[in-house]
Amino acid sequence: MPIKVGVIGAGGMLQYHAAGFRQAGAEIIAVADAAAGIAAKAAEKWGIGKAYDSVEAMLAGSPQLDAVSIIVPNKFHAPLAIQCLNAGKHVFCEKPPALSAAQVAEMIAAADESGKKLMFNFNNRARPESQAMKSYIDSGVVGTINSAQAKWIRRTGIPGFGGWFTTKALSGGGPVIDLLHMIDLALYFMGYPEPAHVLARTFDSFITDKGFKGPWGIPDRADGVNDVEAAAHGVVTFKSGQILTLQASWAEMIRREEVSVVFQGTAAGGKVERLFGRDGLDDTAIDNCELYVQENGNSVNRTIVTPACEDMGRIGSAKNFIEAVEGKAAAFNTPDQALKLMQIIDALYQSANTGKPVSI
Ligand SMILES: NC(=O)c1ccc[n+]([C@@H]2O[C@H](COP(=O)([O-])OP(=O)(O)OC[C@H]3O[C@@H](n4cnc5c(N)ncnc54)[C@H](O)[C@@H]3O)[C@@H](O)[C@H]2O)c1
């Protein structure tokens, strides 16, 4: 029997979730969106049988659902995930996992109680480059990763002024929490070690400057709030002795948009990198996946050749959720990793707010 999925939130990410679920053989039988008429429009566009204006209505009207995917503003991730887990559904939740580690702990408790799967859309793990690199790390080629650098930096990438993305109460923060993917990917490569200390600074320069608006995101709201950071720099040390430095920005004076994890191991270094072009993923964009080794007295740079993946693993990640629920594949991520990631993010903000290092 195919897994029956209900989708919550009919924004821009729905297309990727739908494609991934269907590739894995699941049926999308319902869609819910809180904004009037949006679910019905999405149901028609994506060929989904039932449309609902609330999650309550969807759970009551389509009790045969096995799983839900949550694709709504960050504030609603934890309450909706808990509601659906309590109703006995597997949950695939968009990133960030929640607004705080405390909320993630509550989600995990609900998953444990229900015995259902809780996974998050850390889609960059599903990119062919990331999986290829992880296979080298797992096979011992890299040794222990001593140090890593995670970056997702944009020059003009504020995703709408005054909307939910720039309102801390709805989003939890700016690029640190929104562009958390490379921090997650670095931790995935490093073996998700136990964090020890965190030191960070955030900057809100340009957060109200329309010259720094991204070509995507949601419509501006003149009466809205812009109280999140525009850029952040930080460092995380681990009980294992490893260290991670990070940079995340929506608006910062850099040459071009860069999305990368670079690491230095005891046997090899490596890099997974996407440099976006002037118009996003155009002809000038560059993808790199490389290993750096010393062989026979020579410095050797190996290029790992992987298939192009324009969607940055979004379809593959949704597919993995269904396959993990069915027991056909190992889950790309686990709830305890999401908890650790959110503990680090909480500590980054705490350090930036207090100006002091934070111990975890
Ligand atoms: N993984 C990725 O690459 C990626 C990319 C973009 C966005 N996201 C994440 O996806 C989520 C949604 O972002 P978006 O850009 O699609 O937002 P969006 O504002 O375009 O769409 C969100 C939709 O959710 C609906 N909604 C809001 N609250 C709801 C509720 N309580 N119940 C039901 N529906 C509700 C809204 O009406 C809207 O249609 C966010 O968490 C964001 O961080 C992930």
Coordinates of C-alpha atoms and ligand atoms in Angstrom, one line a residue:
M1 CA 0.0 0.0 0.0
P2 CA 1.5 3.4 -0.9
I3 CA 2.1 5.8 1.9
K4 CA -0.7 8.5 2.0
V5 CA 0.6 12.0 2.6
G6 CA -1.0 15.3 3.6
V7 CA 0.8 18.5 2.9
I8 CA 0.5 21.5 5.2
G9 CA 1.3 24.9 3.6
A10 CA 1.0 25.5 -0.1
G11 CA 4.0 27.9 -0.6
G12 CA 6.9 27.6 -3.0
M13 CA 8.4 24.5 -1.5
L14 CA 5.3 22.3 -2.1
Q15 CA 6.5 21.5 -5.7
Y16 CA 9.7 19.8 -4.4
H17 CA 7.9 17.9 -1.6
A18 CA 5.3 16.7 -4.0
A19 CA 7.9 15.5 -6.6
G20 CA 9.9 13.7 -4.0
F21 CA 7.0 11.9 -2.4
R22 CA 5.6 10.9 -5.8
Q23 CA 9.0 9.6 -7.0
A24 CA 9.1 7.4 -3.9
G25 CA 5.6 6.0 -4.8
A26 CA 3.6 7.8 -2.1
E27 CA 0.2 9.3 -2.8
I28 CA -0.5 12.9 -1.8
I29 CA -4.2 12.8 -0.8
A30 CA -4.7 16.1 1.0
V31 CA -3.4 19.7 1.3
A32 CA -4.1 22.2 4.1
D33 CA -3.4 25.9 4.1
A34 CA -4.6 28.5 6.6
A35 CA -5.0 31.2 4.0
A36 CA -8.5 31.2 2.4
G37 CA -8.7 29.5 -0.9
I38 CA -5.0 28.7 -1.2
A39 CA -5.3 24.9 -0.5
A40 CA -8.1 24.5 -3.1
K41 CA -5.9 26.3 -5.7
A42 CA -2.9 24.1 -4.8
A43 CA -5.0 20.9 -4.9
E44 CA -6.1 21.8 -8.5
K45 CA -2.6 22.7 -9.6
W46 CA -0.9 19.6 -8.1
G47 CA -3.7 17.0 -8.6
I48 CA -4.4 16.5 -4.9
G49 CA -7.8 15.1 -4.0
K50 CA -8.8 17.1 -0.9
A51 CA -8.2 20.6 0.2
Y52 CA -8.6 22.0 3.7
D53 CA -8.4 25.4 5.4
S54 CA -6.9 24.1 8.6
V55 CA -4.8 21.2 9.9
E56 CA -7.6 20.2 12.3
A57 CA -10.0 19.8 9.3
M58 CA -7.4 17.8 7.4
L59 CA -6.8 15.4 10.2
A60 CA -10.5 14.9 10.8
G61 CA -11.5 14.7 7.1
S62 CA -8.7 12.5 5.9
P63 CA -8.1 10.1 8.8
Q64 CA -6.4 7.6 6.5
L65 CA -3.2 9.8 6.3
D66 CA 0.0 8.0 7.2
A67 CA 2.2 11.1 7.1
V68 CA 2.3 14.8 6.8
S69 CA 4.8 17.3 5.6
I70 CA 5.0 20.7 7.2
I71 CA 5.9 23.6 4.9
V72 CA 4.8 26.7 6.9
P73 CA 6.5 29.7 8.6
N74 CA 9.0 28.5 11.3
K75 CA 6.9 29.5 14.3
F76 CA 4.3 26.8 13.4
H77 CA 6.7 23.9 12.9
A78 CA 6.7 22.7 16.5
P79 CA 3.0 23.0 17.3
L80 CA 1.9 21.5 14.0
A81 CA 4.4 18.6 14.2
I82 CA 3.3 17.8 17.8
Q83 CA -0.4 18.0 16.8
C84 CA 0.2 15.6 13.8
L85 CA 2.5 13.2 15.8
N86 CA -0.2 13.1 18.5
A87 CA -2.7 12.2 15.8
G88 CA -0.4 9.2 14.8
K89 CA 1.2 10.6 11.7
H90 CA 4.8 10.4 10.5
V91 CA 6.1 14.0 10.2
F92 CA 8.5 15.5 7.6
C93 CA 9.1 19.1 8.7
E94 CA 10.8 21.9 6.8
K95 CA 13.9 23.5 8.2
P96 CA 14.6 25.0 10.7
P97 CA 13.4 22.3 13.0
A98 CA 11.7 24.9 15.3
L99 CA 12.3 28.3 16.9
S100 CA 14.5 26.8 19.7
A101 CA 16.1 23.6 21.1
A102 CA 13.4 23.5 23.8
Q103 CA 10.7 23.2 21.1
V104 CA 12.7 20.5 19.3
A105 CA 12.8 18.5 22.6
E106 CA 9.0 18.7 22.8
M107 CA 8.7 17.5 19.2
I108 CA 11.0 14.6 20.0
A109 CA 9.0 13.7 23.1
A110 CA 5.8 13.6 20.9
A111 CA 7.6 11.4 18.3
D112 CA 8.8 9.0 21.0
E113 CA 5.3 8.9 22.5
S114 CA 3.6 8.1 19.2
G115 CA 6.3 5.8 17.8
K116 CA 6.2 7.7 14.5
K117 CA 9.0 9.1 12.4
L118 CA 10.1 12.7 12.8
M119 CA 12.4 14.0 10.0
F120 CA 13.5 17.4 8.9
N121 CA 14.2 18.8 5.5
F122 CA 18.0 19.3 5.6
N123 CA 17.9 18.9 1.8
N124 CA 21.5 19.8 1.2
R125 CA 22.5 16.4 2.7
A126 CA 20.6 14.8 -0.2
R127 CA 22.7 16.5 -2.9
P128 CA 24.8 14.0 -4.9
E129 CA 28.0 16.0 -3.8
S130 CA 27.1 15.6 -0.1
Q131 CA 26.3 11.9 -0.3
A132 CA 29.5 11.3 -2.4
M133 CA 31.6 13.2 0.2
K134 CA 29.9 11.4 3.1
S135 CA 30.8 8.1 1.5
Y136 CA 34.5 9.1 1.4
I137 CA 34.3 10.3 5.0
D138 CA 32.6 7.1 6.2
S139 CA 35.1 4.9 4.4
G140 CA 38.0 6.5 6.3
V141 CA 39.6 8.4 3.4
V142 CA 39.4 11.7 5.3
G143 CA 40.4 10.5 8.7
T144 CA 39.1 12.7 11.6
I145 CA 37.9 16.1 10.6
N146 CA 39.8 18.5 12.8
S147 CA 38.3 21.7 11.5
A148 CA 35.6 22.9 9.1
Q149 CA 34.2 26.1 7.7
A150 CA 30.5 26.5 6.8
K151 CA 29.3 29.4 4.7
W152 CA 26.0 30.4 3.1
I153 CA 26.6 34.1 2.2
R154 CA 24.5 36.4 0.1
R155 CA 25.3 39.9 -1.0
T156 CA 21.7 41.0 -1.7
G157 CA 19.4 38.3 -0.5
I158 CA 16.9 39.6 2.0
P159 CA 13.8 37.5 1.4
G160 CA 11.2 40.2 1.6
F161 CA 10.9 43.2 4.0
G162 CA 8.4 43.1 6.9
G163 CA 7.1 39.6 6.1
W164 CA 7.5 36.5 8.3
F165 CA 11.1 35.9 7.3
T166 CA 12.3 39.2 8.9
T167 CA 10.0 39.0 11.9
K168 CA 11.9 37.2 14.7
A169 CA 8.7 36.1 16.5
L170 CA 7.7 34.2 13.4
S171 CA 11.0 33.1 11.9
G172 CA 13.3 32.8 15.0
G173 CA 16.0 34.8 13.3
G174 CA 17.6 35.8 10.0
P175 CA 20.2 33.9 8.0
V176 CA 21.6 31.9 10.9
I177 CA 18.4 30.0 11.3
D178 CA 17.2 30.4 7.6
L179 CA 20.4 29.4 5.9
L180 CA 21.4 26.8 8.6
H181 CA 22.0 24.1 5.9
M182 CA 25.8 24.5 5.7
I183 CA 26.2 24.4 9.5
D184 CA 24.1 21.2 9.4
L185 CA 26.2 19.8 6.5
A186 CA 29.5 20.5 8.3
L187 CA 28.2 18.8 11.4
Y188 CA 27.0 15.8 9.3
F189 CA 30.5 15.5 7.8
M190 CA 32.1 16.0 11.3
G191 CA 30.0 13.2 12.8
Y192 CA 27.6 15.5 14.7
P193 CA 30.0 15.9 17.7
E194 CA 29.0 17.3 21.1
P195 CA 29.3 21.1 21.1
A196 CA 31.3 22.7 23.9
H197 CA 31.6 26.5 23.4
V198 CA 30.1 29.0 21.0
L199 CA 31.1 32.6 20.2
A200 CA 29.3 34.7 17.6
R201 CA 28.5 38.2 16.5
T202 CA 25.5 39.2 14.4
F203 CA 25.0 42.4 12.4
D204 CA 21.8 44.1 11.3
S205 CA 23.4 46.5 8.8
F206 CA 21.1 46.8 5.6
I207 CA 18.2 44.9 7.2
T208 CA 15.8 47.7 6.2
D209 CA 17.7 48.7 3.0
K210 CA 15.7 47.8 -0.1
G211 CA 18.9 47.8 -2.1
F212 CA 19.7 44.4 -0.5
K213 CA 16.5 42.6 -1.4
G214 CA 16.8 39.2 -2.9
P215 CA 15.1 38.2 -6.3
W216 CA 13.0 35.6 -4.4
G217 CA 11.1 35.4 -1.1
I218 CA 7.7 36.8 -0.1
P219 CA 6.1 40.2 -0.8
D220 CA 7.2 43.2 1.3
R221 CA 4.9 44.6 3.9
A222 CA 5.3 48.3 4.7
D223 CA 3.8 47.9 8.2
G224 CA 5.9 44.8 8.9
V225 CA 8.8 44.1 11.3
N226 CA 12.5 43.7 10.4
D227 CA 14.1 42.7 13.6
V228 CA 16.4 39.9 12.6
E229 CA 20.2 39.8 11.8
A230 CA 21.4 40.3 8.2
A231 CA 24.7 38.6 8.8
A232 CA 26.5 36.4 11.4
H233 CA 30.0 35.2 12.0
G234 CA 30.7 32.6 14.7
V235 CA 32.8 29.7 16.0
V236 CA 31.8 26.5 17.6
T237 CA 34.2 24.2 19.5
F238 CA 33.4 20.6 20.3
K239 CA 34.2 18.3 23.2
S240 CA 36.0 16.0 20.7
G241 CA 38.5 18.8 20.0
Q242 CA 37.1 19.7 16.6
I243 CA 36.2 23.3 15.6
L244 CA 33.7 24.8 13.2
T245 CA 33.7 28.4 12.0
L246 CA 30.7 29.8 10.2
Q247 CA 29.4 32.7 8.2
A248 CA 25.7 33.2 7.2
S249 CA 24.3 36.3 5.5
W250 CA 21.4 37.7 3.6
A251 CA 23.1 41.0 3.1
E252 CA 26.9 41.5 3.3
M253 CA 29.6 43.0 1.1
I254 CA 30.9 39.9 -0.5
R255 CA 31.8 39.1 -4.2
R256 CA 29.1 36.5 -5.0
E257 CA 26.7 34.1 -3.3
E258 CA 28.6 31.1 -1.8
V259 CA 27.2 28.0 -0.3
S260 CA 30.0 25.8 1.0
V261 CA 31.5 23.4 3.5
V262 CA 35.3 23.1 3.6
F263 CA 37.1 20.8 6.0
Q264 CA 40.6 19.7 7.0
G265 CA 40.9 16.1 8.1
T266 CA 43.8 14.0 9.5
A267 CA 44.1 12.1 6.1
A268 CA 42.4 14.4 3.6
G269 CA 40.8 17.8 3.3
G270 CA 37.7 18.5 1.2
K271 CA 35.2 20.9 -0.1
V272 CA 31.6 20.9 -1.3
E273 CA 30.8 24.3 -2.8
R274 CA 28.3 26.0 -5.0
L275 CA 29.1 29.5 -6.2
F276 CA 26.0 31.1 -7.7
G277 CA 26.3 33.3 -10.8
R278 CA 25.0 36.8 -11.2
D279 CA 21.5 35.5 -12.0
G280 CA 21.5 32.6 -9.6
L281 CA 22.1 29.2 -11.2
D282 CA 23.2 30.6 -14.6
D283 CA 26.2 29.6 -16.8
T284 CA 28.6 31.3 -14.5
A285 CA 27.6 29.3 -11.5
I286 CA 30.2 26.8 -10.3
D287 CA 29.8 23.5 -8.4
N288 CA 32.9 21.9 -6.8
C289 CA 33.3 18.7 -4.9
E290 CA 36.9 18.0 -4.1
L291 CA 39.3 16.1 -1.9
Y292 CA 42.8 17.3 -1.0
V293 CA 45.4 14.6 -0.2
Q294 CA 49.2 14.2 0.0
E295 CA 50.4 11.2 -2.2
N296 CA 54.0 10.2 -2.9
G297 CA 55.2 13.5 -1.8
N298 CA 52.8 15.4 -4.0
S299 CA 49.8 17.6 -3.1
V300 CA 46.9 16.0 -5.1
N301 CA 43.5 17.6 -5.6
R302 CA 40.8 15.1 -6.6
T303 CA 37.6 16.2 -8.2
I304 CA 34.6 14.0 -7.4
V305 CA 32.3 14.1 -10.4
T306 CA 28.6 14.0 -9.5
P307 CA 25.3 14.5 -11.4
A308 CA 24.1 18.1 -11.6
C309 CA 21.4 18.8 -9.0
E310 CA 19.8 22.2 -9.5
D311 CA 17.2 21.7 -6.7
M312 CA 19.9 21.3 -4.1
G313 CA 18.6 17.9 -2.9
R314 CA 15.1 19.1 -2.2
I315 CA 13.4 16.3 -4.2
G316 CA 15.8 13.7 -3.0
S317 CA 15.3 14.7 0.6
A318 CA 11.5 14.3 0.4
K319 CA 11.9 11.0 -1.4
N320 CA 14.2 9.8 1.4
F321 CA 11.5 10.6 4.0
I322 CA 9.0 8.2 2.4
E323 CA 11.7 5.5 1.9
A324 CA 12.8 5.9 5.5
V325 CA 9.2 5.5 6.7
E326 CA 8.9 2.4 4.6
G327 CA 12.2 1.0 5.9
K328 CA 13.7 1.0 2.4
A329 CA 16.4 3.5 3.2
A330 CA 18.3 4.9 6.1
A331 CA 17.0 8.3 7.1
F332 CA 19.2 11.2 6.0
N333 CA 18.7 12.9 9.4
T334 CA 17.6 12.0 13.0
P335 CA 15.8 14.1 15.6
D336 CA 18.8 14.1 18.0
Q337 CA 20.8 15.8 15.3
A338 CA 18.1 18.5 14.9
L339 CA 18.2 19.0 18.6
K340 CA 22.0 19.5 18.6
L341 CA 21.8 21.9 15.7
M342 CA 19.2 24.0 17.4
Q343 CA 21.2 24.0 20.7
I344 CA 24.1 25.5 18.6
I345 CA 21.8 28.0 17.0
D346 CA 20.3 29.1 20.3
A347 CA 23.9 29.5 21.6
L348 CA 25.0 31.5 18.6
Y349 CA 22.1 34.0 19.2
Q350 CA 22.8 34.0 23.0
S351 CA 26.4 34.8 22.4
A352 CA 25.6 37.5 19.9
N353 CA 23.1 39.1 22.3
T354 CA 25.3 39.0 25.4
G355 CA 28.6 39.6 23.6
K356 CA 30.0 36.6 25.6
P357 CA 31.1 33.0 24.8
V358 CA 28.4 30.4 25.6
S359 CA 29.0 27.0 27.0
I360 CA 26.6 24.2 26.0
Ligands
LIG1 N1 14.5 23.6 2.4 C1 14.5 24.7 1.6 O1 15.3 24.8 0.6 C2 13.5 25.8 1.9 C3 13.3 26.8 1.0 C4 12.4 27.8 1.2 C5 11.6 27.7 2.4 N2 11.8 26.7 3.2 C6 11.0 26.6 4.5 O2 9.7 26.3 4.1 C7 8.8 26.8 5.1 C8 7.7 27.6 4.3 O3 8.4 28.7 3.6 P1 7.8 29.3 2.3 O4 8.8 30.1 1.6 O5 7.1 28.2 1.5 O6 6.6 30.2 3.0 P2 5.4 30.9 2.3 O7 5.0 32.1 3.2 O8 5.6 31.1 0.8 O9 4.2 29.8 2.4 C9 3.8 29.3 3.6 C10 2.3 28.8 3.5 O10 1.9 28.3 4.7 C11 0.6 28.8 5.0 N3 0.4 28.7 6.5 C12 0.9 29.6 7.4 N4 0.6 29.2 8.6 C13 -0.1 28.1 8.5 C14 -0.8 27.2 9.4 N5 -0.7 27.4 10.7 N6 -1.4 26.1 8.9 C15 -1.5 25.9 7.6 N7 -0.9 26.7 6.7 C16 -0.2 27.8 7.1 C17 0.6 30.1 4.4 O11 -0.8 30.6 4.2 C18 1.4 30.0 3.1 O12 0.6 29.6 2.0 C19 9.6 27.7 6.0 O13 9.8 27.0 7.2 C20 10.9 27.9 5.3 O14 12.0 28.0 6.2 C21 12.7 25.7 3.0

